[in-house]
Amino acid sequence: MATKPAHHEHLGHVVFITAAAAIGGFLFGYDSAVINGAVVGIRKYFHVGPVEIGFVVAIALLGSAVGAWAGGGLADRLGRTRTMQVAALLFAVSSIGQMLPFAIWDLALWRVIAGFAIGMASVLGPAYIAEVAPPAYRGRLGSFQQLAIVLGIAVSQLVDFLILQLAGGNVNNPLWGLQAWQWMLGACVVPALFYLTFALIIPESPRYLIMSGRTRRAREVLAEIEPEDVDIEAHIAEIQHVLRTQRVPGLKDLRGPGLGLLPIVWIGIGLSVFQQFVGINVIFYYSSVLWQSVGINQSASLLISFSSSLINILGTFIAISLVDRIGRKPLLLIGSAGMAVSLATAAWAFSAARTVDKTVTLPGLQGLVALVAANVFVLFFALSWGVVVWVLLGEMFPNRIRAAALGVSAGAQWLANWAVTVTFPAMAAWSLPLTYTMYAFFAVLSFLFVLRWVRETKGRKLEDMG
């Protein structure tokens, strides 16, 4: 009983530093969704069509793919926290650039830089959290990354709505010398500065410290984050044993017999791709445009999008409460099944859409069904794939390749996100019901993928992964 208060004290410190690291996820969610409210304003301001808008929205994701790929290597060379600081600075500068573009290509360039920073953060958060979290709590603490993402989405939509109200309900109205949509994009600098501040004060990952030969500092950090009943010297020896014959991993370390990569890397890529191919980011990138297309005004469409974000947060808390109890694999299977049914239902509802005078409308019943199905889809995604994929990517790889494999998997996730984002406007114009049917099909495939290939990692130490 004497060690219990110490254990709680250490856990509180771990919760703080993992939450701080997860602010990178907040940037991820914030920047991903803030464009939702600005899309209409950008289109009118620069007088561009849906193809150009799709390009500007999606180009940040290509930057994110490169940032995720580079982030793993930088994290192994500079350290986890130093690379977080670099990502925060890049994001802050790009936020100002996005707020003050002089041409559509200039806006696209700043979005690429922002995407690069977010891609780095998307790798750093899960890797860092997995490396400082005790095994018994790693699932819940790893869930902080997704919780931060969904909070970032919700806050960005709330900020968009408040700015829209200040501007009189139109994103192209002037506000403090700029148009409202410019302030929406510029507000991203605030969370970037918070991320930088916390990245300057949290300790470096003990596994990175041992990897770089700073064992004394690693011992100090482990003493801060581990309960008193853990043998720190034995823990250090275990990490050193795993790392002793290794070097900073690169892409060549991921090579294997399965189409050129290790099987575990392909599983990570598969999880990342399926997470995006179910179409989740369509809800957060284009939902305001989607609801406006069926007759809902700008303010109301942003409120509906915000309600979806609240459901996203609710589902994330459900996942946090269950991920260390029932495990990763059961949650993924439950989520895949729920997403398949809700997406198929949405496809049925949109099949009743009619175009009158270039305006798409849905009958009352189908409109309500589409709205409910979209939110049920968000709920099932949030309580499963939204959280569990990030937890698994942070913990499923062996120590020797974790950062590099996580970088490749996260890069694949960003590329899949880009593919869905850039194709949705054209596919929706062609056939919205078939588009949602395709997403439902990928949800079914994700169920089969998890059933066959994904192994449970609940309760296992990182040194046991392989």
Coordinates of C-alpha atoms in Angstrom, one line a residue:
M1 CA 0.0 0.0 0.0
A2 CA 2.9 2.3 0.6
T3 CA 3.8 2.6 -3.1
K4 CA 0.2 3.4 -4.2
P5 CA 0.3 7.2 -3.7
A6 CA 3.7 7.4 -5.4
H7 CA 2.3 5.4 -8.3
H8 CA -0.6 7.9 -8.6
E9 CA 1.8 10.8 -8.4
H10 CA 4.0 9.4 -11.2
L11 CA 0.9 8.6 -13.3
G12 CA -0.3 12.2 -13.0
H13 CA 3.1 13.4 -14.4
V14 CA 2.9 10.9 -17.2
V15 CA -0.6 12.1 -18.1
F16 CA 0.7 15.7 -18.2
I17 CA 3.6 15.0 -20.6
T18 CA 1.6 12.7 -22.8
A19 CA -1.2 15.3 -23.1
A20 CA 1.5 17.9 -23.9
A21 CA 2.9 15.7 -26.7
A22 CA -0.6 15.1 -28.0
I23 CA -1.0 18.8 -28.8
G24 CA 0.5 17.9 -32.1
G25 CA -2.6 15.9 -32.7
F26 CA -4.6 19.0 -31.8
L27 CA -2.8 20.9 -34.6
F28 CA -3.6 17.9 -36.9
G29 CA -7.3 18.1 -36.2
Y30 CA -7.5 21.9 -36.1
D31 CA -5.8 22.5 -39.5
S32 CA -7.7 19.6 -41.0
A33 CA -11.1 21.0 -40.2
V34 CA -10.5 24.7 -40.2
I35 CA -10.4 24.7 -44.0
N36 CA -14.0 23.4 -43.9
G37 CA -15.3 26.9 -42.9
A38 CA -12.9 28.7 -45.3
V39 CA -13.6 26.7 -48.5
V40 CA -16.5 28.9 -49.8
G41 CA -14.6 32.1 -48.9
I42 CA -11.4 31.0 -50.7
R43 CA -13.4 30.0 -53.8
K44 CA -15.1 33.4 -54.0
Y45 CA -12.0 35.4 -53.1
F46 CA -9.8 33.9 -55.8
H47 CA -12.6 33.2 -58.3
V48 CA -11.7 29.5 -58.7
G49 CA -13.8 26.4 -59.3
P50 CA -14.2 23.0 -57.5
V51 CA -11.0 21.5 -59.1
E52 CA -8.8 24.3 -57.8
I53 CA -10.5 24.2 -54.4
G54 CA -10.1 20.4 -54.2
F55 CA -6.4 20.9 -55.0
V56 CA -5.9 23.6 -52.3
V57 CA -7.7 21.5 -49.6
A58 CA -5.8 18.3 -50.5
I59 CA -2.3 19.7 -51.2
A60 CA -1.7 20.0 -47.4
L61 CA -2.1 16.3 -47.2
L62 CA 0.8 15.7 -49.6
G63 CA 2.9 17.9 -47.4
S64 CA 1.8 15.8 -44.4
A65 CA 2.8 12.6 -46.2
V66 CA 6.3 13.9 -46.7
G67 CA 6.4 15.3 -43.1
A68 CA 5.4 12.0 -41.7
W69 CA 8.0 10.2 -43.7
A70 CA 10.7 12.6 -42.7
G71 CA 9.5 12.9 -39.1
G72 CA 10.5 9.4 -38.1
G73 CA 14.1 10.0 -39.2
L74 CA 14.3 13.4 -37.7
A75 CA 13.0 12.1 -34.4
D76 CA 15.8 9.5 -34.3
R77 CA 18.4 12.1 -35.1
L78 CA 17.3 15.2 -33.3
G79 CA 15.2 13.6 -30.6
R80 CA 11.4 13.5 -30.1
T81 CA 11.0 16.9 -28.3
R82 CA 13.4 18.9 -30.5
T83 CA 11.6 17.6 -33.6
M84 CA 8.3 18.7 -32.0
Q85 CA 9.7 22.2 -31.6
V86 CA 10.7 22.3 -35.3
A87 CA 7.2 21.2 -36.3
A88 CA 5.6 23.8 -34.0
L89 CA 7.7 26.6 -35.5
L90 CA 6.9 25.6 -39.1
F91 CA 3.2 25.4 -38.3
A92 CA 3.1 28.8 -36.7
V93 CA 4.9 30.5 -39.7
S94 CA 2.7 28.7 -42.2
S95 CA -0.5 29.8 -40.3
I96 CA 0.5 33.5 -40.9
G97 CA 1.3 32.7 -44.5
Q98 CA -2.1 31.1 -45.0
M99 CA -3.8 34.1 -43.5
L100 CA -2.1 36.5 -45.9
P101 CA -1.9 34.9 -49.4
F102 CA -1.7 37.0 -52.5
A103 CA -2.6 34.2 -54.9
I104 CA -4.1 30.8 -54.9
W105 CA -0.7 29.2 -55.5
D106 CA 0.7 31.1 -52.6
L107 CA -2.0 29.7 -50.3
A108 CA -1.3 26.2 -51.6
L109 CA 2.4 26.6 -50.8
W110 CA 1.8 27.7 -47.2
R111 CA -0.7 24.7 -46.8
V112 CA 2.1 22.4 -48.0
I113 CA 4.4 23.7 -45.3
A114 CA 1.6 23.5 -42.7
G115 CA 1.0 19.9 -43.9
F116 CA 4.6 19.0 -43.5
A117 CA 4.6 20.2 -39.9
I118 CA 1.4 18.3 -39.1
G119 CA 2.8 15.2 -40.7
M120 CA 5.8 15.4 -38.4
A121 CA 3.6 15.9 -35.4
S122 CA 1.4 12.9 -36.4
V123 CA 4.5 10.6 -36.1
L124 CA 6.0 12.2 -33.0
G125 CA 3.0 12.1 -30.8
P126 CA 2.2 8.4 -30.9
A127 CA 5.9 7.4 -30.8
Y128 CA 6.7 9.6 -27.8
I129 CA 3.5 8.6 -25.9
A130 CA 4.2 4.9 -26.4
E131 CA 7.7 5.3 -25.2
V132 CA 6.8 7.1 -21.9
A133 CA 3.6 5.3 -21.0
P134 CA 3.5 2.3 -18.6
P135 CA 2.1 -0.8 -20.4
A136 CA -1.0 -1.0 -18.3
Y137 CA -2.0 2.5 -19.3
R138 CA -0.5 2.8 -22.8
G139 CA -3.7 2.3 -24.7
R140 CA -5.6 5.0 -22.8
L141 CA -2.6 7.4 -22.9
G142 CA -2.0 6.6 -26.6
S143 CA -5.7 7.5 -27.1
F144 CA -4.7 11.1 -26.2
Q145 CA -3.5 11.6 -29.8
Q146 CA -6.9 10.9 -31.3
L147 CA -8.6 12.8 -28.5
A148 CA -6.4 15.8 -29.3
I149 CA -7.3 15.4 -33.0
V150 CA -11.1 15.4 -32.4
L151 CA -10.8 18.3 -29.9
G152 CA -8.8 20.2 -32.6
I153 CA -11.6 19.5 -35.1
A154 CA -14.3 20.7 -32.7
V155 CA -12.4 23.8 -31.6
S156 CA -11.6 24.8 -35.2
Q157 CA -15.3 24.5 -36.2
L158 CA -16.3 26.5 -33.2
V159 CA -13.7 29.2 -34.0
D160 CA -15.0 29.2 -37.6
F161 CA -18.5 29.7 -36.4
L162 CA -17.7 32.5 -34.0
I163 CA -15.6 34.3 -36.7
L164 CA -18.5 33.9 -39.1
Q165 CA -20.9 35.4 -36.7
L166 CA -18.6 38.4 -36.1
A167 CA -18.4 38.9 -39.8
G168 CA -22.2 38.9 -40.2
G169 CA -22.7 35.4 -41.4
N170 CA -20.6 35.5 -44.6
V171 CA -17.0 34.3 -44.8
N172 CA -16.2 36.9 -47.4
N173 CA -17.3 39.8 -45.3
P174 CA -14.5 42.1 -44.0
L175 CA -13.4 41.7 -40.4
W176 CA -10.5 43.8 -38.9
G177 CA -9.0 44.6 -42.2
L178 CA -9.2 41.1 -43.7
Q179 CA -11.9 38.8 -44.8
A180 CA -13.4 36.3 -42.3
W181 CA -11.9 33.2 -43.9
Q182 CA -8.4 34.7 -43.5
W183 CA -8.9 35.0 -39.8
M184 CA -10.1 31.4 -39.7
L185 CA -6.8 30.2 -41.2
G186 CA -4.6 32.6 -39.2
A187 CA -6.1 31.5 -35.9
C188 CA -4.0 28.3 -36.3
V189 CA -1.0 30.2 -34.9
V190 CA -2.4 30.0 -31.4
P191 CA -2.3 26.2 -30.9
A192 CA 1.0 26.2 -32.7
L193 CA 2.5 28.4 -30.0
F194 CA 1.0 26.2 -27.3
Y195 CA 2.6 23.2 -28.9
L196 CA 6.0 24.9 -29.0
T197 CA 5.7 26.0 -25.4
F198 CA 5.0 22.4 -24.1
A199 CA 7.6 20.9 -26.4
L200 CA 10.2 23.0 -24.7
I201 CA 9.3 21.8 -21.2
I202 CA 8.5 18.1 -21.5
P203 CA 11.3 15.6 -21.0
E204 CA 12.9 13.7 -23.8
S205 CA 11.9 10.1 -24.4
P206 CA 14.0 7.7 -22.2
R207 CA 14.4 5.3 -25.1
Y208 CA 15.8 8.0 -27.3
L209 CA 18.1 9.1 -24.5
I210 CA 19.4 5.6 -24.1
M211 CA 19.7 5.3 -27.9
S212 CA 21.8 8.4 -28.0
G213 CA 24.0 7.4 -25.0
R214 CA 22.6 9.7 -22.3
T215 CA 21.8 7.0 -19.8
R216 CA 22.1 9.3 -16.7
R217 CA 19.3 11.6 -18.1
A218 CA 17.3 8.5 -19.1
R219 CA 17.5 7.3 -15.5
E220 CA 16.2 10.6 -14.3
V221 CA 13.3 10.6 -16.7
L222 CA 12.4 7.0 -15.9
A223 CA 12.4 8.0 -12.2
E224 CA 9.9 10.7 -13.0
I225 CA 7.5 8.5 -15.0
E226 CA 7.7 5.0 -13.5
P227 CA 6.2 4.0 -10.2
E228 CA 8.5 3.2 -7.3
D229 CA 8.0 -0.5 -7.5
V230 CA 9.6 -0.7 -11.0
D231 CA 13.3 -1.6 -11.1
I232 CA 14.7 1.3 -13.2
E233 CA 18.1 -0.3 -13.6
A234 CA 16.6 -3.5 -14.9
H235 CA 14.4 -1.5 -17.2
I236 CA 17.4 0.4 -18.6
A237 CA 19.3 -2.8 -19.1
E238 CA 16.3 -4.3 -21.0
I239 CA 16.1 -1.2 -23.3
Q240 CA 19.9 -1.3 -23.8
H241 CA 19.8 -5.0 -24.7
V242 CA 17.2 -4.3 -27.4
L243 CA 19.1 -1.4 -28.8
R244 CA 22.7 -2.6 -28.3
T245 CA 23.4 -3.9 -31.8
Q246 CA 21.2 -1.3 -33.5
R247 CA 21.7 2.0 -35.3
V248 CA 19.3 4.8 -36.3
P249 CA 16.8 3.0 -38.4
G250 CA 16.0 3.9 -42.0
L251 CA 13.9 2.6 -44.8
K252 CA 16.3 -0.2 -45.6
D253 CA 15.6 -1.6 -42.1
L254 CA 12.0 -2.1 -43.1
R255 CA 12.8 -4.3 -46.0
G256 CA 11.4 -7.8 -45.9
P257 CA 10.1 -10.7 -48.0
G258 CA 6.6 -9.3 -48.4
L259 CA 6.6 -7.2 -51.5
G260 CA 9.8 -5.5 -50.3
L261 CA 8.7 -4.7 -46.7
L262 CA 8.4 -6.5 -43.4
P263 CA 4.9 -8.0 -42.9
I264 CA 4.4 -5.8 -39.7
V265 CA 5.1 -2.7 -41.8
W266 CA 2.4 -3.8 -44.4
I267 CA -0.1 -4.3 -41.5
G268 CA 0.7 -0.7 -40.3
I269 CA 0.2 0.6 -43.8
G270 CA -3.1 -1.3 -44.2
L271 CA -4.4 0.1 -40.9
S272 CA -3.5 3.6 -42.0
V273 CA -5.1 3.2 -45.5
F274 CA -8.3 1.7 -44.3
Q275 CA -8.7 4.4 -41.6
Q276 CA -8.9 6.9 -44.5
F277 CA -10.6 4.9 -47.2
V278 CA -13.9 4.7 -45.2
G279 CA -14.2 8.4 -46.0
I280 CA -14.1 9.9 -42.5
N281 CA -12.4 13.1 -43.5
V282 CA -15.1 13.9 -46.1
I283 CA -17.3 14.7 -43.1
F284 CA -14.7 17.1 -41.7
Y285 CA -13.4 18.7 -44.8
Y286 CA -16.5 19.1 -46.9
S287 CA -19.5 18.7 -44.5
S288 CA -20.4 22.4 -44.5
V289 CA -20.4 22.4 -48.3
L290 CA -22.4 19.1 -48.3
W291 CA -25.1 20.4 -46.0
Q292 CA -25.2 23.7 -47.8
S293 CA -25.9 21.8 -51.0
V294 CA -29.1 20.4 -49.5
G295 CA -30.4 23.9 -48.6
I296 CA -28.8 24.6 -45.2
N297 CA -27.2 28.1 -44.8
Q298 CA -23.6 28.7 -43.9
S299 CA -24.1 29.2 -40.1
A300 CA -26.4 26.3 -39.7
S301 CA -24.1 24.0 -41.7
L302 CA -21.2 24.9 -39.5
L303 CA -23.3 24.1 -36.4
I304 CA -24.2 20.7 -37.8
S305 CA -20.5 20.1 -38.5
F306 CA -19.8 21.1 -34.9
S307 CA -22.4 18.7 -33.6
S308 CA -20.6 15.9 -35.6
S309 CA -17.4 17.0 -33.8
L310 CA -19.0 16.6 -30.4
I311 CA -20.2 13.1 -31.3
N312 CA -16.6 12.5 -32.5
I313 CA -15.4 13.5 -29.0
L314 CA -18.0 11.3 -27.3
G315 CA -16.9 8.3 -29.3
T316 CA -13.2 9.0 -28.5
F317 CA -14.0 9.0 -24.8
I318 CA -15.8 5.7 -25.2
A319 CA -12.7 4.3 -26.9
I320 CA -10.4 5.6 -24.2
S321 CA -12.5 3.8 -21.6
L322 CA -12.5 0.5 -23.5
V323 CA -9.2 0.2 -25.3
D324 CA -7.3 -1.3 -22.4
R325 CA -10.2 -3.3 -21.2
I326 CA -11.5 -5.2 -24.2
G327 CA -8.5 -4.7 -26.4
R328 CA -7.6 -3.1 -29.7
K329 CA -8.8 -5.8 -32.1
P330 CA -12.4 -6.1 -30.8
L331 CA -12.8 -2.3 -31.0
L332 CA -11.7 -2.3 -34.6
L333 CA -14.1 -5.1 -35.5
I334 CA -17.0 -3.3 -33.8
G335 CA -16.2 -0.1 -35.6
S336 CA -15.9 -1.6 -39.0
A337 CA -19.3 -3.3 -38.7
G338 CA -21.0 -0.1 -37.5
M339 CA -19.3 2.0 -40.2
A340 CA -20.4 -0.4 -42.9
V341 CA -24.0 -0.2 -41.9
S342 CA -24.2 3.5 -41.4
L343 CA -22.4 4.3 -44.7
A344 CA -24.7 2.0 -46.6
T345 CA -27.6 3.8 -45.0
A346 CA -26.2 7.2 -46.0
A347 CA -25.8 5.9 -49.6
W348 CA -29.5 4.9 -49.6
A349 CA -30.5 8.3 -48.3
F350 CA -28.5 10.2 -50.9
S351 CA -29.9 8.1 -53.7
A352 CA -33.1 10.2 -53.3
A353 CA -31.3 13.4 -54.0
R354 CA -32.7 15.6 -56.8
T355 CA -31.1 18.5 -58.6
V356 CA -33.4 21.5 -59.3
D357 CA -31.9 24.7 -60.8
K358 CA -28.4 23.4 -60.0
T359 CA -29.3 22.9 -56.3
V360 CA -29.2 19.5 -54.8
T361 CA -32.1 18.7 -52.5
L362 CA -33.1 15.7 -50.4
P363 CA -36.7 14.8 -49.3
G364 CA -37.4 15.4 -45.6
L365 CA -37.1 11.7 -44.6
Q366 CA -34.0 11.0 -46.5
G367 CA -32.4 14.3 -45.4
L368 CA -33.0 13.3 -41.7
V369 CA -31.7 9.7 -42.4
A370 CA -28.6 11.1 -44.1
L371 CA -27.8 13.4 -41.2
V372 CA -28.3 10.6 -38.6
A373 CA -26.4 8.1 -40.6
A374 CA -23.4 10.5 -41.0
N375 CA -23.3 11.1 -37.2
V376 CA -23.6 7.3 -36.4
F377 CA -20.7 6.7 -38.8
V378 CA -18.7 9.4 -37.0
L379 CA -19.5 7.7 -33.6
F380 CA -18.4 4.2 -34.7
F381 CA -15.3 5.6 -36.3
A382 CA -14.4 7.6 -33.2
L383 CA -14.8 4.7 -30.8
S384 CA -12.7 2.4 -32.9
W385 CA -10.5 3.2 -35.9
G386 CA -10.0 6.8 -34.9
V387 CA -8.3 5.9 -31.6
V388 CA -7.1 2.4 -32.1
V389 CA -5.1 2.9 -35.2
W390 CA -3.0 5.6 -33.5
V391 CA -2.5 3.4 -30.5
L392 CA -1.4 0.4 -32.6
L393 CA 0.9 2.5 -34.8
G394 CA 2.6 3.8 -31.6
E395 CA 3.1 0.3 -30.1
M396 CA 3.0 -2.5 -32.6
F397 CA 6.4 -2.1 -34.2
P398 CA 9.7 -3.5 -32.7
N399 CA 11.9 -0.9 -31.0
R400 CA 14.5 -1.0 -33.7
I401 CA 12.2 0.1 -36.4
R402 CA 9.4 2.0 -34.6
A403 CA 10.1 5.5 -35.7
A404 CA 10.9 4.6 -39.3
A405 CA 7.9 2.2 -39.6
L406 CA 5.6 4.7 -38.0
G407 CA 6.8 7.3 -40.4
V408 CA 6.0 5.1 -43.4
S409 CA 2.6 4.1 -42.0
A410 CA 1.7 7.6 -41.2
G411 CA 2.9 8.7 -44.7
A412 CA 0.6 6.1 -46.2
Q413 CA -2.2 7.4 -44.1
W414 CA -1.7 11.0 -45.4
L415 CA -1.5 9.8 -49.0
A416 CA -4.8 7.8 -48.5
N417 CA -6.3 10.9 -46.9
W418 CA -5.2 13.0 -49.9
A419 CA -6.7 10.5 -52.4
V420 CA -10.1 10.6 -50.7
T421 CA -10.0 14.3 -50.2
V422 CA -9.0 15.2 -53.8
T423 CA -11.5 12.8 -55.4
F424 CA -14.6 13.4 -53.3
P425 CA -15.8 16.6 -55.0
A426 CA -15.7 15.0 -58.5
M427 CA -17.1 11.7 -57.3
A428 CA -19.9 13.4 -55.4
A429 CA -20.8 15.4 -58.5
W430 CA -20.9 12.1 -60.4
S431 CA -22.8 10.0 -57.9
L432 CA -23.1 10.7 -54.2
P433 CA -24.8 7.3 -53.4
L434 CA -22.2 5.3 -55.2
T435 CA -19.4 7.3 -53.4
Y436 CA -20.8 6.4 -50.0
T437 CA -21.4 2.8 -51.2
M438 CA -17.7 2.6 -52.0
Y439 CA -16.8 3.9 -48.5
A440 CA -19.1 1.2 -47.1
F441 CA -17.3 -1.4 -49.2
F442 CA -14.0 -0.4 -47.7
A443 CA -15.5 -0.6 -44.2
V444 CA -16.4 -4.2 -44.9
L445 CA -12.8 -4.9 -46.2
S446 CA -11.4 -3.3 -43.1
F447 CA -13.3 -5.8 -41.0
L448 CA -11.8 -8.7 -42.9
F449 CA -8.3 -7.2 -42.8
V450 CA -8.4 -6.9 -39.0
L451 CA -9.9 -10.4 -38.6
R452 CA -7.1 -11.9 -40.6
W453 CA -4.0 -9.8 -40.0
V454 CA -4.1 -7.6 -36.8
R455 CA -2.7 -9.1 -33.6
E456 CA -3.7 -7.9 -30.1
T457 CA -1.2 -5.8 -28.3
K458 CA -3.1 -5.0 -25.1
G459 CA -0.8 -5.2 -22.0
R460 CA 2.4 -6.2 -23.9
K461 CA 5.7 -4.3 -23.2
L462 CA 7.2 -2.4 -26.1
E463 CA 10.4 -4.5 -25.8
D464 CA 8.2 -7.6 -26.5
M465 CA 6.9 -6.3 -29.8
G466 CA 8.2 -8.1 -32.9

